[in-house]
PDB file of C-alpha atoms in Angstrom:
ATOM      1  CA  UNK A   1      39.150  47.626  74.369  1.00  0.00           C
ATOM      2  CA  UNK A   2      41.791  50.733  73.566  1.00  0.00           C
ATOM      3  CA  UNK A   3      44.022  51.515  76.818  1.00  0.00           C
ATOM      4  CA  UNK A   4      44.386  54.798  77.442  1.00  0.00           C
ATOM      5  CA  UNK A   5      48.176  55.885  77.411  1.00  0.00           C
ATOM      6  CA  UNK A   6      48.832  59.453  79.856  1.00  0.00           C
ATOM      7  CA  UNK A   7      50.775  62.077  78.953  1.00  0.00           C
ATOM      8  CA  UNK A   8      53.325  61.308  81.637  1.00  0.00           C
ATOM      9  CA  UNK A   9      53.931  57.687  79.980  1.00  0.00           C
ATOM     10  CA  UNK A  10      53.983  59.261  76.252  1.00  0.00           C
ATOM     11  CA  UNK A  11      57.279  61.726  77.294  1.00  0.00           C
ATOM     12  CA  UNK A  12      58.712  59.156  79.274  1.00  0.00           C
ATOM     13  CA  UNK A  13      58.244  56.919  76.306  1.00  0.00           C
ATOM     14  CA  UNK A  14      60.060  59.673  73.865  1.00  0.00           C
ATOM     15  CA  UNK A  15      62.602  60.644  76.107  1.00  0.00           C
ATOM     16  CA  UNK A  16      63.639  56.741  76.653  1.00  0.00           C
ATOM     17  CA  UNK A  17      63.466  56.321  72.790  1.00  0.00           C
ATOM     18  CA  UNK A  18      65.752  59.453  72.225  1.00  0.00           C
ATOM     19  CA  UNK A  19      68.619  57.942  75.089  1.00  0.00           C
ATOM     20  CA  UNK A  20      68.905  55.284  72.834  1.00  0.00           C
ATOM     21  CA  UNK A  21      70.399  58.043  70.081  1.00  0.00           C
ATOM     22  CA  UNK A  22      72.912  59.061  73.086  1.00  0.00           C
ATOM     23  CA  UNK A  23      76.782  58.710  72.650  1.00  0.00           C
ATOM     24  CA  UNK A  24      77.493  56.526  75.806  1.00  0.00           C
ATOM     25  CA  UNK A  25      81.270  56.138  75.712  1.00  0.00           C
ATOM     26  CA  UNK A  26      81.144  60.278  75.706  1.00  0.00           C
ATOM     27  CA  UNK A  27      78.511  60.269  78.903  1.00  0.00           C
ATOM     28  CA  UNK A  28      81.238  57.240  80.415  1.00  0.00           C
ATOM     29  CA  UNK A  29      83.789  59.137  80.037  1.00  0.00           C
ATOM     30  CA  UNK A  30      82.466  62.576  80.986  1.00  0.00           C
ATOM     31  CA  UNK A  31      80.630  61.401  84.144  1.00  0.00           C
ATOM     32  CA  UNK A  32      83.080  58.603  85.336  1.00  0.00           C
ATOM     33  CA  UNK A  33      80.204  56.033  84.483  1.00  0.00           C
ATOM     34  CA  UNK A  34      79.917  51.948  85.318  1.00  0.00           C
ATOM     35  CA  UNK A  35      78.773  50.472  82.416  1.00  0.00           C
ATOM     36  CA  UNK A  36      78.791  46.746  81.022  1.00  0.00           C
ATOM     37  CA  UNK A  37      77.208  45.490  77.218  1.00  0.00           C
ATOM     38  CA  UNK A  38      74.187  46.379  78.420  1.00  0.00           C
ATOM     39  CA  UNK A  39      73.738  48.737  81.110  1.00  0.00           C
ATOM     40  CA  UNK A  40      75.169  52.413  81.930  1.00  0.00           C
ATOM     41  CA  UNK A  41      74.949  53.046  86.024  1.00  0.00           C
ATOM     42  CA  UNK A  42      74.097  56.717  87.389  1.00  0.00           C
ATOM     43  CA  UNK A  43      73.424  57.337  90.539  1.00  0.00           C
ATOM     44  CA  UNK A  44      70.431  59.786  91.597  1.00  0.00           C
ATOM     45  CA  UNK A  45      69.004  60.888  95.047  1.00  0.00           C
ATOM     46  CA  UNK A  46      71.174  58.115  96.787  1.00  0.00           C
ATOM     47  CA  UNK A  47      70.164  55.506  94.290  1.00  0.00           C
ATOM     48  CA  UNK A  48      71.598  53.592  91.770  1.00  0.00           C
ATOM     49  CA  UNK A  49      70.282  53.108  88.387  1.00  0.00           C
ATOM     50  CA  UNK A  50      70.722  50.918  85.465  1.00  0.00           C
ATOM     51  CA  UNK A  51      69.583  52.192  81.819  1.00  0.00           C
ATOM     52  CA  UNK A  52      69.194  50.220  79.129  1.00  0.00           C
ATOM     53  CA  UNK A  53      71.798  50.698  76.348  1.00  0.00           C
ATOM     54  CA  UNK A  54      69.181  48.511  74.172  1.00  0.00           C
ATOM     55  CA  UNK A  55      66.087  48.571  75.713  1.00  0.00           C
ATOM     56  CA  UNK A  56      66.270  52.012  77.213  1.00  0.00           C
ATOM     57  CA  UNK A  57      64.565  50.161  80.249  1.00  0.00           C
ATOM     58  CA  UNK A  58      65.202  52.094  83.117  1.00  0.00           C
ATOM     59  CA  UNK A  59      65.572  50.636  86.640  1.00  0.00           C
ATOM     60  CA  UNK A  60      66.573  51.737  90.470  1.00  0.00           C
ATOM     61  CA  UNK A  61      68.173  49.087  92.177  1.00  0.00           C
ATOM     62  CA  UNK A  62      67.469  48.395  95.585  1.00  0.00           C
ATOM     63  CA  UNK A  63      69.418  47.189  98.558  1.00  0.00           C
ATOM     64  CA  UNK A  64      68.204  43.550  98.095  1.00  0.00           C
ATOM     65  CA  UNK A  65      69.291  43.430  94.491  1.00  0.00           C
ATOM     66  CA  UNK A  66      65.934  44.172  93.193  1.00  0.00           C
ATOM     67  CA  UNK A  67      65.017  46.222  89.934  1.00  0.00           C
ATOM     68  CA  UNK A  68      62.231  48.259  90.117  1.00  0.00           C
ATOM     69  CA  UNK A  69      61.440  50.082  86.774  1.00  0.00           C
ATOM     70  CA  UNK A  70      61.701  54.137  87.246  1.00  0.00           C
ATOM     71  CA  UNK A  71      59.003  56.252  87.373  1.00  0.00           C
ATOM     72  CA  UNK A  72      58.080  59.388  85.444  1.00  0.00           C
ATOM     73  CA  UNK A  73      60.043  62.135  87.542  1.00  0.00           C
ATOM     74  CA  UNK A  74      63.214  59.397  87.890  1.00  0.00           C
ATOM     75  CA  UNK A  75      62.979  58.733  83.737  1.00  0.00           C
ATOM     76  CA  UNK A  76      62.883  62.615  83.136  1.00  0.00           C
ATOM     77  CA  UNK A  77      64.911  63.873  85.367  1.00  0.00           C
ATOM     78  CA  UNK A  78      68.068  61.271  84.600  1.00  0.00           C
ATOM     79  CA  UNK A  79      67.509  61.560  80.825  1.00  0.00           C
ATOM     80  CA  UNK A  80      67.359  65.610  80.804  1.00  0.00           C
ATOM     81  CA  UNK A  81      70.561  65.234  82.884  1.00  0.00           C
ATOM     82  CA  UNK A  82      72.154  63.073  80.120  1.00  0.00           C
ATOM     83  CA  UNK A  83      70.586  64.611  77.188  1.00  0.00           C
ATOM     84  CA  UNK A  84      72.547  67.987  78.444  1.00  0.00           C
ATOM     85  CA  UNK A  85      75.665  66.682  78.596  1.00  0.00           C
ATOM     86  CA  UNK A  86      76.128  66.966  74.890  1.00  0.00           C
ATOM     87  CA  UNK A  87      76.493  70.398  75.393  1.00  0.00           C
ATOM     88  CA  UNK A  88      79.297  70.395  77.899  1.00  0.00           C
ATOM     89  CA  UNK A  89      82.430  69.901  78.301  1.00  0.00           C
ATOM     90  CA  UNK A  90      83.517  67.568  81.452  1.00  0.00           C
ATOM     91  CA  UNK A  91      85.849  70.457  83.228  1.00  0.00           C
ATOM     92  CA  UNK A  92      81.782  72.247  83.134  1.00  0.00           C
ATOM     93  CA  UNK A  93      80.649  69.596  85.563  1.00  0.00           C
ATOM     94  CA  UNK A  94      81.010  71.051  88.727  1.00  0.00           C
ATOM     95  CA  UNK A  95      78.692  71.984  91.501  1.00  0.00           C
ATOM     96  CA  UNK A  96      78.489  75.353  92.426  1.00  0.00           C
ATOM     97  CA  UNK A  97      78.957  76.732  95.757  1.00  0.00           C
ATOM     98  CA  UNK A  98      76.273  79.342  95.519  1.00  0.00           C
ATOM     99  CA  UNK A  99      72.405  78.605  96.423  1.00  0.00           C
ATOM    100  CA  UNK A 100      69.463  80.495  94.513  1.00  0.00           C
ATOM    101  CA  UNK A 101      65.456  79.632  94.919  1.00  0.00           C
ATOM    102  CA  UNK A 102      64.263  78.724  92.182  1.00  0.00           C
ATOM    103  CA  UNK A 103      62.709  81.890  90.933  1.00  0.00           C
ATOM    104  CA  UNK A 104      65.978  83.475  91.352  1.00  0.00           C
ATOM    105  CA  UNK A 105      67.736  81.208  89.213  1.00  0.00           C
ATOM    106  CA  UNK A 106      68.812  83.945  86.246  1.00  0.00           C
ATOM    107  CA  UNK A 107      68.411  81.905  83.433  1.00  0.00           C
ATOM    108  CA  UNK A 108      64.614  82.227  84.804  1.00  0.00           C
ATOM    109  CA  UNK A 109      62.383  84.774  83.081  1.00  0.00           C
ATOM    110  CA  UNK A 110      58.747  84.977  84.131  1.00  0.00           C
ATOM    111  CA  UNK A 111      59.190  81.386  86.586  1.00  0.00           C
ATOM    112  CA  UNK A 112      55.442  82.377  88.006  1.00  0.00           C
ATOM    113  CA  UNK A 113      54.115  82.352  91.858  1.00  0.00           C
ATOM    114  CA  UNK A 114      56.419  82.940  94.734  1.00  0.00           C
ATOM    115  CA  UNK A 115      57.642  79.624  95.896  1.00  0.00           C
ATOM    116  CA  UNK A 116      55.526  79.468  98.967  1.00  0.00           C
ATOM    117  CA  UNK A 117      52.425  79.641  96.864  1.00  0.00           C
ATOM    118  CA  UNK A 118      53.336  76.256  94.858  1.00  0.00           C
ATOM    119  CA  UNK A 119      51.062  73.569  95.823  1.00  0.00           C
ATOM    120  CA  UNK A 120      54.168  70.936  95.098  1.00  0.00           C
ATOM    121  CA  UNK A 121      55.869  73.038  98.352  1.00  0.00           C
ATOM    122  CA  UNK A 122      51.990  73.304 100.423  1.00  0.00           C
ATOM    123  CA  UNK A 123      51.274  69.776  99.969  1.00  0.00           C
ATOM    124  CA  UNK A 124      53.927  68.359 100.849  1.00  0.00           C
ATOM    125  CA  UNK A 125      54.611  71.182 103.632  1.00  0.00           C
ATOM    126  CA  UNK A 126      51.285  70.031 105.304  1.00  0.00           C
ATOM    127  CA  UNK A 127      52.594  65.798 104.891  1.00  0.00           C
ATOM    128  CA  UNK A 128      55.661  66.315 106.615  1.00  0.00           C
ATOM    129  CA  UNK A 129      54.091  68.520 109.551  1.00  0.00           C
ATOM    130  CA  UNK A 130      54.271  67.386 113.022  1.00  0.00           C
ATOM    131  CA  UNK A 131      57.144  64.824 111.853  1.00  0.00           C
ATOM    132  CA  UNK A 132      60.492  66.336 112.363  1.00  0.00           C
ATOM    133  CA  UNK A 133      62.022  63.702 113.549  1.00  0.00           C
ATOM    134  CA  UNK A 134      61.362  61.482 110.908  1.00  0.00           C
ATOM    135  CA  UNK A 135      61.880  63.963 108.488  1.00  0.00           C
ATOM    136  CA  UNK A 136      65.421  64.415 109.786  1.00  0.00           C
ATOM    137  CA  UNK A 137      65.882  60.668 109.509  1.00  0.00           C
ATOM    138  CA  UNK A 138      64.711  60.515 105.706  1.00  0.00           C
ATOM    139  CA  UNK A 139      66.778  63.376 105.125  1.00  0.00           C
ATOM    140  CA  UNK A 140      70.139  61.310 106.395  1.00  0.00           C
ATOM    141  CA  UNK A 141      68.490  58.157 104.784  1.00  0.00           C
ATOM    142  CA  UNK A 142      68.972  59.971 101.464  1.00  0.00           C
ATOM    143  CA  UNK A 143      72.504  61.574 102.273  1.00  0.00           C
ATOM    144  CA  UNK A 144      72.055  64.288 103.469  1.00  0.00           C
ATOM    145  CA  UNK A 145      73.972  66.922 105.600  1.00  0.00           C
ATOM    146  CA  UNK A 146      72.383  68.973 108.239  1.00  0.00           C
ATOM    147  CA  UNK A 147      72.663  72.431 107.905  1.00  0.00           C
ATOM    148  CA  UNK A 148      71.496  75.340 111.236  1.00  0.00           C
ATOM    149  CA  UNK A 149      68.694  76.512 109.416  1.00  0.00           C
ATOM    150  CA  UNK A 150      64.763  75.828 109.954  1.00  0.00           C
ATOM    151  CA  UNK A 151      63.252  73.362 111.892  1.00  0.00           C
ATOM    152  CA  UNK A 152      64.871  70.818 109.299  1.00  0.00           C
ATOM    153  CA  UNK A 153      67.880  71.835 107.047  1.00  0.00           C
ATOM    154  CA  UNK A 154      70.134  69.523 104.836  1.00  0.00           C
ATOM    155  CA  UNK A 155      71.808  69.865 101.663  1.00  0.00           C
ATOM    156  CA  UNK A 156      71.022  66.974  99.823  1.00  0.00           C
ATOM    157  CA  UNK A 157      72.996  65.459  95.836  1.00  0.00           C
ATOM    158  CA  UNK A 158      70.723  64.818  93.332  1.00  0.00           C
ATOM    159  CA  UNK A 159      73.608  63.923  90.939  1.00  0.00           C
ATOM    160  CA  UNK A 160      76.640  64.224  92.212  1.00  0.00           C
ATOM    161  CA  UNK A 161      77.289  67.913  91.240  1.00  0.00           C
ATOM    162  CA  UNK A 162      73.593  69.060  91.281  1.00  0.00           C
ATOM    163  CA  UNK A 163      72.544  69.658  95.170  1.00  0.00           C
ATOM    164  CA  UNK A 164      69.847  70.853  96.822  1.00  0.00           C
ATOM    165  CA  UNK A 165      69.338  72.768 100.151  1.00  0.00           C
ATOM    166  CA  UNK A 166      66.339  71.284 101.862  1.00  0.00           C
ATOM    167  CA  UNK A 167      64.911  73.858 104.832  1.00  0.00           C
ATOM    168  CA  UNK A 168      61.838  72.925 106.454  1.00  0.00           C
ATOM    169  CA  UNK A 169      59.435  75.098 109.428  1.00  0.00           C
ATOM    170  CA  UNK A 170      56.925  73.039 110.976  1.00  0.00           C
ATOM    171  CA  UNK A 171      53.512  74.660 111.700  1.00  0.00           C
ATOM    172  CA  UNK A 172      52.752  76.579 115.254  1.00  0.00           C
ATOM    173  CA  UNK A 173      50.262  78.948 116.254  1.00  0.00           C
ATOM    174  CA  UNK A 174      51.097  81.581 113.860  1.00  0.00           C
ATOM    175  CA  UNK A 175      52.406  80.234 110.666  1.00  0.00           C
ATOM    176  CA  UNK A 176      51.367  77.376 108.735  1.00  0.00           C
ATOM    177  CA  UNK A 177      54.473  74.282 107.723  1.00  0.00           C
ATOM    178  CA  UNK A 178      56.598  75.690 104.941  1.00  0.00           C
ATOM    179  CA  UNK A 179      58.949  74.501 102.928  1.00  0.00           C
ATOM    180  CA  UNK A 180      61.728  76.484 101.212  1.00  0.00           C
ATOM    181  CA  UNK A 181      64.403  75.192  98.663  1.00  0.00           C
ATOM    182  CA  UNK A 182      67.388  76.566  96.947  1.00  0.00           C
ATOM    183  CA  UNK A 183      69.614  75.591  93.908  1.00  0.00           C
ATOM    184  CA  UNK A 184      73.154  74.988  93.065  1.00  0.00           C
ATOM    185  CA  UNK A 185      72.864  78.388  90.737  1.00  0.00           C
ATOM    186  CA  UNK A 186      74.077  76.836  87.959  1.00  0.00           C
ATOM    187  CA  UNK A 187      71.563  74.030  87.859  1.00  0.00           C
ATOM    188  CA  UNK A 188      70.145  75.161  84.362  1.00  0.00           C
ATOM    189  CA  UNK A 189      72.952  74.560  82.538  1.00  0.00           C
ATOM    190  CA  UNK A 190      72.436  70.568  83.457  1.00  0.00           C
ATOM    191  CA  UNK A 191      68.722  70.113  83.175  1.00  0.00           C
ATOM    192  CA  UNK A 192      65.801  72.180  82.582  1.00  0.00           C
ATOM    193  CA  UNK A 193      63.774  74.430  84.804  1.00  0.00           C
ATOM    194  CA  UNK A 194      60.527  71.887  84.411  1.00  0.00           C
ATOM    195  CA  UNK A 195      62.562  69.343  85.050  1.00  0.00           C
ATOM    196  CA  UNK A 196      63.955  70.476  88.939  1.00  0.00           C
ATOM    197  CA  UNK A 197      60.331  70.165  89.689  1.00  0.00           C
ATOM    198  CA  UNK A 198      60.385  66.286  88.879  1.00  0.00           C
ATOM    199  CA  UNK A 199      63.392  66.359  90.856  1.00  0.00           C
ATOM    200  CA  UNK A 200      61.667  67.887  93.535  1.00  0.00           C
ATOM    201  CA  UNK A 201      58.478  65.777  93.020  1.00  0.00           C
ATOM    202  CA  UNK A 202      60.758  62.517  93.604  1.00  0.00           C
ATOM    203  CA  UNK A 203      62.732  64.127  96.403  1.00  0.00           C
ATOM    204  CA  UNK A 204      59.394  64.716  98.164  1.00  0.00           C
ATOM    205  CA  UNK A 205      58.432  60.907  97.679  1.00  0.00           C
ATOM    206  CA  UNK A 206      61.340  59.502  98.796  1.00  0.00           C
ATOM    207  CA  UNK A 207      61.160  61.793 101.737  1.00  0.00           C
ATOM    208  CA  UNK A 208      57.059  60.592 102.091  1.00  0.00           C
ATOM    209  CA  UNK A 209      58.286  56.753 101.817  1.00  0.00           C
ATOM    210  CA  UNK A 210      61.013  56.917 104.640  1.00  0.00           C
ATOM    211  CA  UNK A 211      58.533  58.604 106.999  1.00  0.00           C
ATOM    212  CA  UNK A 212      55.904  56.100 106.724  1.00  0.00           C
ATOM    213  CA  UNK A 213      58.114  52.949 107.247  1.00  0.00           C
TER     214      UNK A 213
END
């Protein structure tokens, strides 16, 4: 019987492949990595990771010492991350102070529908209603500092000089949840624009797992 492979495990498959091509003393010494004869260590959205110098396995460890392989958004996102770093020099590596949305980011020609119209932002929006407590917990969970804006507001790291500002209105009898996010503005010269969706996409899941504990 053939198994059917998805597109989402063919990229991850390439992109893991391709990190194995990477210069890791250059990514140590650019990002102030851990590493051992194995492993490099990067931390993303409050988690540590180990990836593979050999096996280009990639793995979040948990609190109990547990390795749970990465999925999709976590392989893509980390490896885009890396893959840019070729490109830059280590005094580039800074987080900016400035916040864009997305389709303000100017880098960005022709980045389609208004945010509000995305179904990754309606979706979500709609799983998060009516929980803004818990949402405020999951957003400290993950790091997070609270910001005076929305119903929920934090700034949140993805990597350590990538950060996102996290503003959420819960529904009420005129307007419908919404969720609105901005960007370090200088975001695109890390990773690329498809790629803060799977950051996004992740960000949203961790946010989803938190609540339902």
């Amino acid at each position: 019987m053939k198994i059917k492979v998805s597109n989402y495990e063919i990229q991850s498959d390439v992109a893991r492949e391709a990190f194995l091509t990477f210069d890791f003393e250059d990514i140590v010494k650019k990002l102030d990595l851990k590493q051992d004869n194995e492993y490099l260590y990067v931390k993303f959205i409050n988690n540590e990771y180990r990836l593979g110098k050999k096996s280009s396995e990639i793995q979040r460890i948990e609190e109990n010492s547990t390795y749970i392989d990465a999925g999709f958004y976590e392989i893509m996102s980390i490896l885009d991350l890396l893959d840019n770093l070729k490109n830059l020099s280590k005094e580039e590596l800074k987080a900016s102070k400035n916040f864009v949305a997305p389709t303000g980011l100017k880098e960005v020609a022709n980045a389609g529908n208004k945010q509000r119209n995305s179904w990754i932002f309606l979706k979500n929006a709609k799983a998060f209603s009516g929980k803004i407590d818990k949402l405020e917990k999951a957003c400290k969970e993950l790091g997070g500092i609270k910001i005076d804006n929305g119903d929920v507001g934090y700034i949140i790291d993805i990597f350590d000089y990538i950060k996102v500002m996290f503003v959420y209105y819960d529904e009420d009898s005129d307007f419908e949840s919404e969720i609105k996010v901005l960007w370090t503005d200088n975001i695109l010269k890390f990773v690329h624009y498809e790629t803060t969706y799977y950051m996004l996409e992740y960000l949203f899941e961790k946010m989803l797992k938190i609540i339902e504990e």
